[in-house]
Tab-separated table of C-alpha atoms in Angstrom:
chain	number	residue	atom	x	y	z
A	26	MET	CA	97.707	95.760	87.140
A	27	LYS	CA	96.191	92.204	86.797
A	28	ILE	CA	96.219	89.057	89.867
A	29	GLU	CA	96.661	86.254	89.224
A	30	HIS	CA	98.668	85.125	92.551
A	31	VAL	CA	97.859	85.215	95.494
A	32	LEU	CA	100.370	85.460	98.130
A	33	ALA	CA	99.665	85.154	101.939
A	34	GLY	CA	101.600	84.831	105.213
A	35	PHE	CA	100.685	82.923	107.650
A	36	VAL	CA	101.463	82.496	111.136
A	37	PRO	CA	99.546	79.971	114.518
A	38	GLU	CA	98.030	83.199	115.345
A	39	SER	CA	94.892	84.594	116.103
A	40	ARG	CA	95.441	87.563	113.833
A	41	CYS	CA	95.989	84.161	110.270
A	42	ARG	CA	92.331	84.695	109.358
A	43	ASP	CA	92.593	87.873	108.803
A	44	GLY	CA	94.794	87.857	106.164
A	45	LEU	CA	93.837	84.736	104.834
A	46	ALA	CA	89.802	86.326	104.974
A	47	LEU	CA	91.717	88.868	102.502
A	48	ALA	CA	94.060	86.399	100.573
A	49	VAL	CA	90.791	84.537	99.672
A	50	LEU	CA	88.332	87.396	99.324
A	51	LEU	CA	90.781	88.508	95.945
A	52	ALA	CA	92.165	85.260	95.384
A	53	ARG	CA	88.125	84.246	94.709
A	54	GLN	CA	86.622	87.286	93.152
A	55	ALA	CA	90.345	88.111	90.940
A	56	GLY	CA	90.006	84.018	88.971
A	57	ALA	CA	93.355	83.987	91.295
A	58	ARG	CA	95.147	81.046	92.054
A	59	LEU	CA	96.631	81.547	96.186
A	60	THR	CA	99.649	80.212	98.374
A	61	VAL	CA	99.760	79.810	101.490
A	62	ALA	CA	103.405	80.472	103.264
A	63	TYR	CA	104.527	79.853	106.015
A	64	VAL	CA	107.732	81.170	106.908
A	65	HIS	CA	110.022	79.273	109.920
A	66	PRO	CA	114.029	79.915	111.203
A	67	PRO	CA	116.638	78.623	108.942
A	68	ALA	CA	118.853	75.526	109.379
A	69	TRP	CA	121.903	77.143	111.428
A	70	THR	CA	124.517	78.244	108.904
A	71	THR	CA	127.154	76.343	111.088
A	72	PRO	CA	127.688	73.186	111.268
A	73	GLY	CA	127.187	71.874	115.447
A	74	PRO	CA	126.384	68.640	117.404
A	75	GLY	CA	124.724	65.879	114.966
A	76	LYS	CA	122.069	65.728	117.823
A	77	ILE	CA	121.359	68.852	117.970
A	78	ASP	CA	121.044	69.240	114.606
A	79	ALA	CA	118.273	66.753	114.007
A	80	GLU	CA	116.186	67.568	116.629
A	81	TRP	CA	116.448	71.364	115.654
A	82	GLN	CA	115.693	70.372	111.812
A	83	ALA	CA	112.787	68.137	113.496
A	84	TYR	CA	110.982	70.504	115.620
A	85	ILE	CA	110.872	72.967	112.635
A	86	ALA	CA	109.408	70.309	110.856
A	87	GLU	CA	106.143	69.150	113.473
A	88	GLN	CA	106.134	72.842	113.760
A	89	THR	CA	105.452	73.621	109.660
A	90	ALA	CA	103.044	70.570	109.115
A	91	GLN	CA	101.126	71.584	112.755
A	92	THR	CA	100.831	74.983	111.785
A	93	LEU	CA	99.884	74.438	107.982
A	94	GLU	CA	97.475	72.122	109.100
A	95	GLN	CA	95.828	74.570	111.421
A	96	ALA	CA	95.917	76.858	107.642
A	97	ARG	CA	94.139	74.326	105.701
A	98	ARG	CA	91.637	73.487	108.500
A	99	LEU	CA	90.710	77.064	108.822
A	100	LEU	CA	90.507	77.035	104.477
A	101	ALA	CA	89.033	73.939	104.382
A	102	GLY	CA	85.830	75.045	104.021
A	103	VAL	CA	87.115	77.274	100.129
A	104	ARG	CA	86.642	75.757	96.809
A	105	ASP	CA	86.562	78.142	94.101
A	106	VAL	CA	89.587	78.571	94.465
A	107	PRO	CA	93.237	77.015	93.747
A	108	ILE	CA	94.691	76.764	97.392
A	109	ASP	CA	98.394	75.052	97.294
A	110	TYR	CA	100.527	75.838	101.589
A	111	VAL	CA	104.121	76.251	101.324
A	112	SER	CA	107.490	77.205	103.408
A	113	HIS	CA	110.398	79.045	103.754
A	114	GLY	CA	113.031	79.505	105.982
A	115	ASN	CA	113.995	82.495	107.186
A	116	ARG	CA	114.386	84.100	110.037
A	117	GLY	CA	112.644	87.273	109.608
A	118	SER	CA	109.449	86.690	108.543
A	119	GLY	CA	108.273	90.382	106.195
A	120	ARG	CA	111.527	88.880	104.276
A	121	GLY	CA	110.996	85.504	103.216
A	122	LEU	CA	107.703	86.144	102.197
A	123	ALA	CA	109.570	89.107	99.850
A	124	GLU	CA	111.772	85.638	98.512
A	125	LEU	CA	109.095	83.792	98.192
A	126	ALA	CA	106.744	86.779	95.992
A	127	ALA	CA	110.466	87.323	93.633
A	128	ARG	CA	110.776	83.168	93.440
A	129	THR	CA	107.143	82.556	93.256
A	130	ASP	CA	106.080	85.708	90.636
A	131	ALA	CA	103.063	86.410	93.074
A	132	ASP	CA	101.576	90.604	91.831
A	133	VAL	CA	100.004	90.936	96.056
A	134	VAL	CA	100.927	89.483	99.633
A	135	VAL	CA	98.740	89.634	102.235
A	136	ILE	CA	99.302	89.885	105.437
A	137	GLY	CA	97.003	90.792	108.702
A	138	SER	CA	97.742	93.560	110.863
A	139	ALA	CA	99.956	93.211	113.888
A	140	PRO	CA	98.184	92.192	116.984
A	141	ARG	CA	98.361	95.420	119.181
A	142	GLY	CA	96.499	97.511	117.186
A	143	GLY	CA	92.983	98.135	117.224
A	144	ARG	CA	90.226	96.315	115.733
A	145	SER	CA	89.397	97.779	111.992
A	146	ARG	CA	93.074	99.300	112.261
A	147	ILE	CA	96.521	98.381	110.384
A	148	SER	CA	98.967	97.646	113.239
A	149	LEU	CA	102.548	97.164	111.552
A	150	GLY	CA	104.654	95.423	112.975
A	151	SER	CA	107.676	93.596	112.248
A	152	THR	CA	106.620	91.277	109.427
A	153	ALA	CA	104.828	93.921	108.175
A	154	ASP	CA	107.855	97.055	108.905
A	155	GLN	CA	109.732	94.006	106.558
A	156	LEU	CA	107.901	93.855	103.762
A	157	LEU	CA	106.419	97.779	103.369
A	158	HIS	CA	110.394	98.315	102.495
A	159	GLY	CA	111.562	95.858	100.736
A	160	SER	CA	108.936	93.569	99.020
A	161	PRO	CA	108.826	92.867	95.175
A	162	ALA	CA	104.906	93.177	95.214
A	163	PRO	CA	102.218	95.397	95.962
A	164	VAL	CA	101.023	94.274	99.676
A	165	ALA	CA	97.832	94.336	101.605
A	166	LEU	CA	97.008	94.932	104.864
A	167	ALA	CA	94.063	93.740	106.877
A	168	PRO	CA	92.874	95.708	109.500
A	169	ARG	CA	92.372	93.731	113.241
A	170	GLY	CA	88.917	91.340	112.876
A	171	TYR	CA	88.187	91.446	109.240
A	172	GLY	CA	88.097	87.403	109.340
A	173	THR	CA	85.455	88.061	111.459
A	174	SER	CA	83.255	88.941	109.428
A	175	PRO	CA	83.685	89.426	105.657
A	176	PRO	CA	82.359	90.817	103.497
A	177	PRO	CA	81.166	89.010	100.138
A	178	GLY	CA	83.512	90.590	98.275
A	179	LEU	CA	85.510	93.405	97.527
A	180	ARG	CA	83.101	96.387	96.050
A	181	GLN	CA	85.039	99.334	95.681
A	182	LEU	CA	88.710	100.501	94.869
A	183	THR	CA	89.952	103.766	96.372
A	184	VAL	CA	93.102	105.681	95.465
A	185	ALA	CA	95.003	108.583	97.779
A	186	TYR	CA	96.433	110.323	94.610
A	187	ARG	CA	98.405	112.988	94.511
A	188	ARG	CA	100.385	114.410	92.195
A	189	ASP	CA	103.952	113.096	91.502
A	190	PRO	CA	104.991	109.596	88.948
A	191	ALA	CA	104.426	107.126	91.083
A	192	ALA	CA	100.684	107.830	92.315
A	193	GLY	CA	99.815	108.286	88.691
A	194	GLN	CA	101.177	105.317	87.864
A	195	ALA	CA	99.316	103.801	91.173
A	196	VAL	CA	96.094	104.948	88.705
A	197	ARG	CA	97.067	103.384	86.181
A	198	GLN	CA	97.492	99.922	87.540
A	199	ALA	CA	94.655	100.770	90.233
A	200	VAL	CA	92.438	101.027	86.861
A	201	THR	CA	93.639	97.604	85.663
A	202	LEU	CA	92.410	95.969	88.904
A	203	ALA	CA	89.036	97.643	89.324
A	204	THR	CA	88.444	95.837	85.610
A	205	GLN	CA	89.689	92.442	86.359
A	206	LEU	CA	87.308	92.655	89.679
A	207	ASP	CA	84.838	94.699	87.980
A	208	VAL	CA	84.640	97.779	90.625
A	209	PRO	CA	84.366	101.410	90.872
A	210	LEU	CA	87.099	103.186	91.672
A	211	ARG	CA	87.524	106.777	93.919
A	212	LEU	CA	90.123	108.379	93.524
A	213	ILE	CA	91.015	110.794	96.381
A	214	THR	CA	93.551	113.407	97.155
A	215	LEU	CA	94.092	114.070	101.083
A	216	VAL	CA	93.476	118.189	102.627
A	217	VAL	CA	95.211	118.646	105.945
A	218	SER	CA	92.676	122.368	107.131
A	219	GLY	CA	95.151	123.287	110.024
A	220	GLY	CA	94.086	127.362	110.129
A	221	ARG	CA	91.405	128.666	110.334
A	222	CYS	CA	93.070	132.767	109.728
A	223	SER	CA	91.746	133.933	106.904
A	224	VAL	CA	95.207	133.212	104.381
A	225	VAL	CA	95.064	130.050	105.712
A	226	LYS	CA	91.857	129.845	104.676
A	227	GLU	CA	92.952	131.093	101.564
A	228	MET	CA	95.226	128.932	100.244
A	229	LEU	CA	93.345	125.771	101.028
A	230	ALA	CA	90.297	126.738	98.813
A	231	ARG	CA	92.800	127.394	95.774
A	232	VAL	CA	94.528	123.750	97.201
A	233	ARG	CA	91.397	122.268	97.503
A	234	GLU	CA	90.021	123.442	93.669
A	235	GLN	CA	94.184	122.762	92.322
A	236	VAL	CA	93.560	118.956	93.043
A	237	ALA	CA	90.437	119.142	92.885
A	238	ASP	CA	90.688	119.560	89.241
A	239	ASP	CA	93.929	116.889	88.931
A	240	LEU	CA	91.908	114.881	89.873
A	241	GLU	CA	88.760	114.921	87.051
A	242	THR	CA	91.291	115.750	84.554
A	243	VAL	CA	93.085	112.740	85.513
A	244	ALA	CA	89.606	110.270	85.843
A	245	ARG	CA	88.276	111.911	82.374
A	246	GLY	CA	91.518	110.139	81.472
A	247	HIS	CA	91.092	105.877	82.716
A	248	ARG	CA	87.431	104.965	81.229
A	249	PRO	CA	85.140	102.815	80.808
A	250	VAL	CA	86.101	102.455	84.740
A	251	ARG	CA	83.562	103.961	86.619
A	252	VAL	CA	85.330	106.716	88.810
A	253	GLU	CA	84.489	109.320	90.969
A	254	VAL	CA	87.021	112.003	92.918
A	255	GLU	CA	86.988	113.958	95.828
A	256	VAL	CA	88.733	116.098	97.923
A	257	LEU	CA	88.820	114.844	101.540
A	258	GLU	CA	90.115	117.446	104.682
A	259	GLY	CA	90.704	117.628	108.039
A	260	ARG	CA	92.526	118.807	110.085
A	261	ASP	CA	94.792	115.932	110.705
A	262	ILE	CA	94.947	112.799	107.806
A	263	ALA	CA	92.827	110.805	110.549
A	264	ALA	CA	89.902	113.215	110.202
A	265	ALA	CA	90.294	114.107	106.551
A	266	LEU	CA	90.344	109.955	105.656
A	267	THR	CA	87.189	109.938	108.080
A	268	SER	CA	84.973	112.477	106.845
A	269	VAL	CA	83.046	110.318	103.561
A	270	ASP	CA	81.965	106.746	103.956
A	271	TRP	CA	83.850	103.832	103.761
A	272	PRO	CA	81.882	101.280	102.140
A	273	ALA	CA	81.684	97.018	102.946
A	274	GLY	CA	84.117	95.658	100.260
A	275	ALA	CA	86.015	98.659	99.828
A	276	MET	CA	89.617	98.406	99.500
A	277	LEU	CA	92.882	101.295	99.645
A	278	ILE	CA	94.866	101.461	97.200
A	279	CYS	CA	99.016	104.130	98.278
A	280	ALA	CA	101.693	104.278	96.468
A	281	SER	CA	105.236	103.711	97.156
A	282	SER	CA	107.220	107.177	97.915
A	283	GLN	CA	109.441	108.443	95.359
A	284	ALA	CA	113.031	108.238	97.762
A	285	GLY	CA	112.464	104.216	97.633
A	286	PRO	CA	114.349	101.889	95.823
A	287	LEU	CA	113.052	101.507	92.028
A	288	ARG	CA	110.384	98.171	91.787
A	289	ARG	CA	110.684	98.625	95.545
A	290	VAL	CA	107.401	98.769	98.010
A	291	PHE	CA	108.567	101.820	100.433
A	292	LEU	CA	106.578	104.152	102.611
A	293	GLY	CA	107.230	108.192	103.435
A	294	ASP	CA	105.930	109.713	106.485
A	295	VAL	CA	102.156	110.228	104.408
A	296	SER	CA	102.168	106.686	103.050
A	297	LEU	CA	102.407	105.372	106.501
A	298	LYS	CA	100.317	108.349	108.100
A	299	ILE	CA	97.737	106.150	105.873
A	300	ILE	CA	97.705	103.285	106.716
A	301	ARG	CA	97.323	103.536	110.405
A	302	SER	CA	94.486	105.620	109.911
A	303	ALA	CA	92.709	103.158	106.728
A	304	PRO	CA	89.012	102.146	108.033
A	305	CYS	CA	89.007	99.278	105.484
A	306	PRO	CA	92.510	97.229	103.086
A	307	LEU	CA	94.780	98.400	101.994
A	308	MET	CA	97.240	97.858	99.429
A	309	MET	CA	101.613	99.342	98.843
A	310	LEU	CA	101.804	99.183	95.543
A	311	PRO	CA	106.045	99.165	94.627
A	312	ARG	CA	107.838	102.348	92.631
A	313	ASN	CA	107.361	101.723	89.020
A	314	LEU	CA	105.493	97.638	89.587
A	315	GLN	CA	106.475	96.157	86.535
A	316	LYS	CA	105.092	92.460	85.217
A	317	LYS	CA	106.295	91.105	82.226
A	318	SER	CA	103.230	90.904	79.799
A	319	LYS	CA	100.368	91.592	82.612
A	320	SER	CA	101.387	95.535	83.510
A	321	GLY	CA	98.392	97.070	83.319
């Protein structure tokens, strides 16, 4: 994938800074344009008394203007990224962003974490849930607090790899993006070690050897990008992810579940656990991502 257009969802809440910070970082490093979008409730589909309709429309217009003005103020110091501001009506903010992504041919949709999540972790709210089960474009999620002290730029892309066609495509897309952003690529496979008996240990040893061979094979096929490979092991996915260093400016990339709809982001159980345990921003790729001549 190549990023030329970043779409950032914006809401007038504290978490909005996190998504905006990641969106600006991506747009700046990719040399892309940025669209900041506010999804507001739609107009009533059934006509009511004229005065009530007019009052509702005026209220929505006022809220939209105030929200986008807040976004402009937050990004007033950004001079090196072309930014425009749009609004869109939909009862679901995630569905509205997915519609905008399709309409504007966005290359990635960026949002922040739900407010209830722990600091530096990603929590999924209704907006993320809707996007992660239907966006036609990759979805990037910023951890809570990311906007407080964002890194100066992305410094590494890490792909969570497993042996299936979706992950293979994710690696190819990540190679293209790493080339565009001029950053190294790391391939990881997570191995969950749940037992201590000799049979389990022997089985895990074979699994580690096999996945290490898989990663090396994949890495050799994607030069000249600098590719590192690591097998991460832990008692669960969270422990495996935290068993390795994550530098400032890291981003984790995951492929959608094979069970999901074609060309849509779709979460499986493992992807959901990775999102909740990710120590950095995370990008979910749709199945069979194809973007005209920009596909990587």
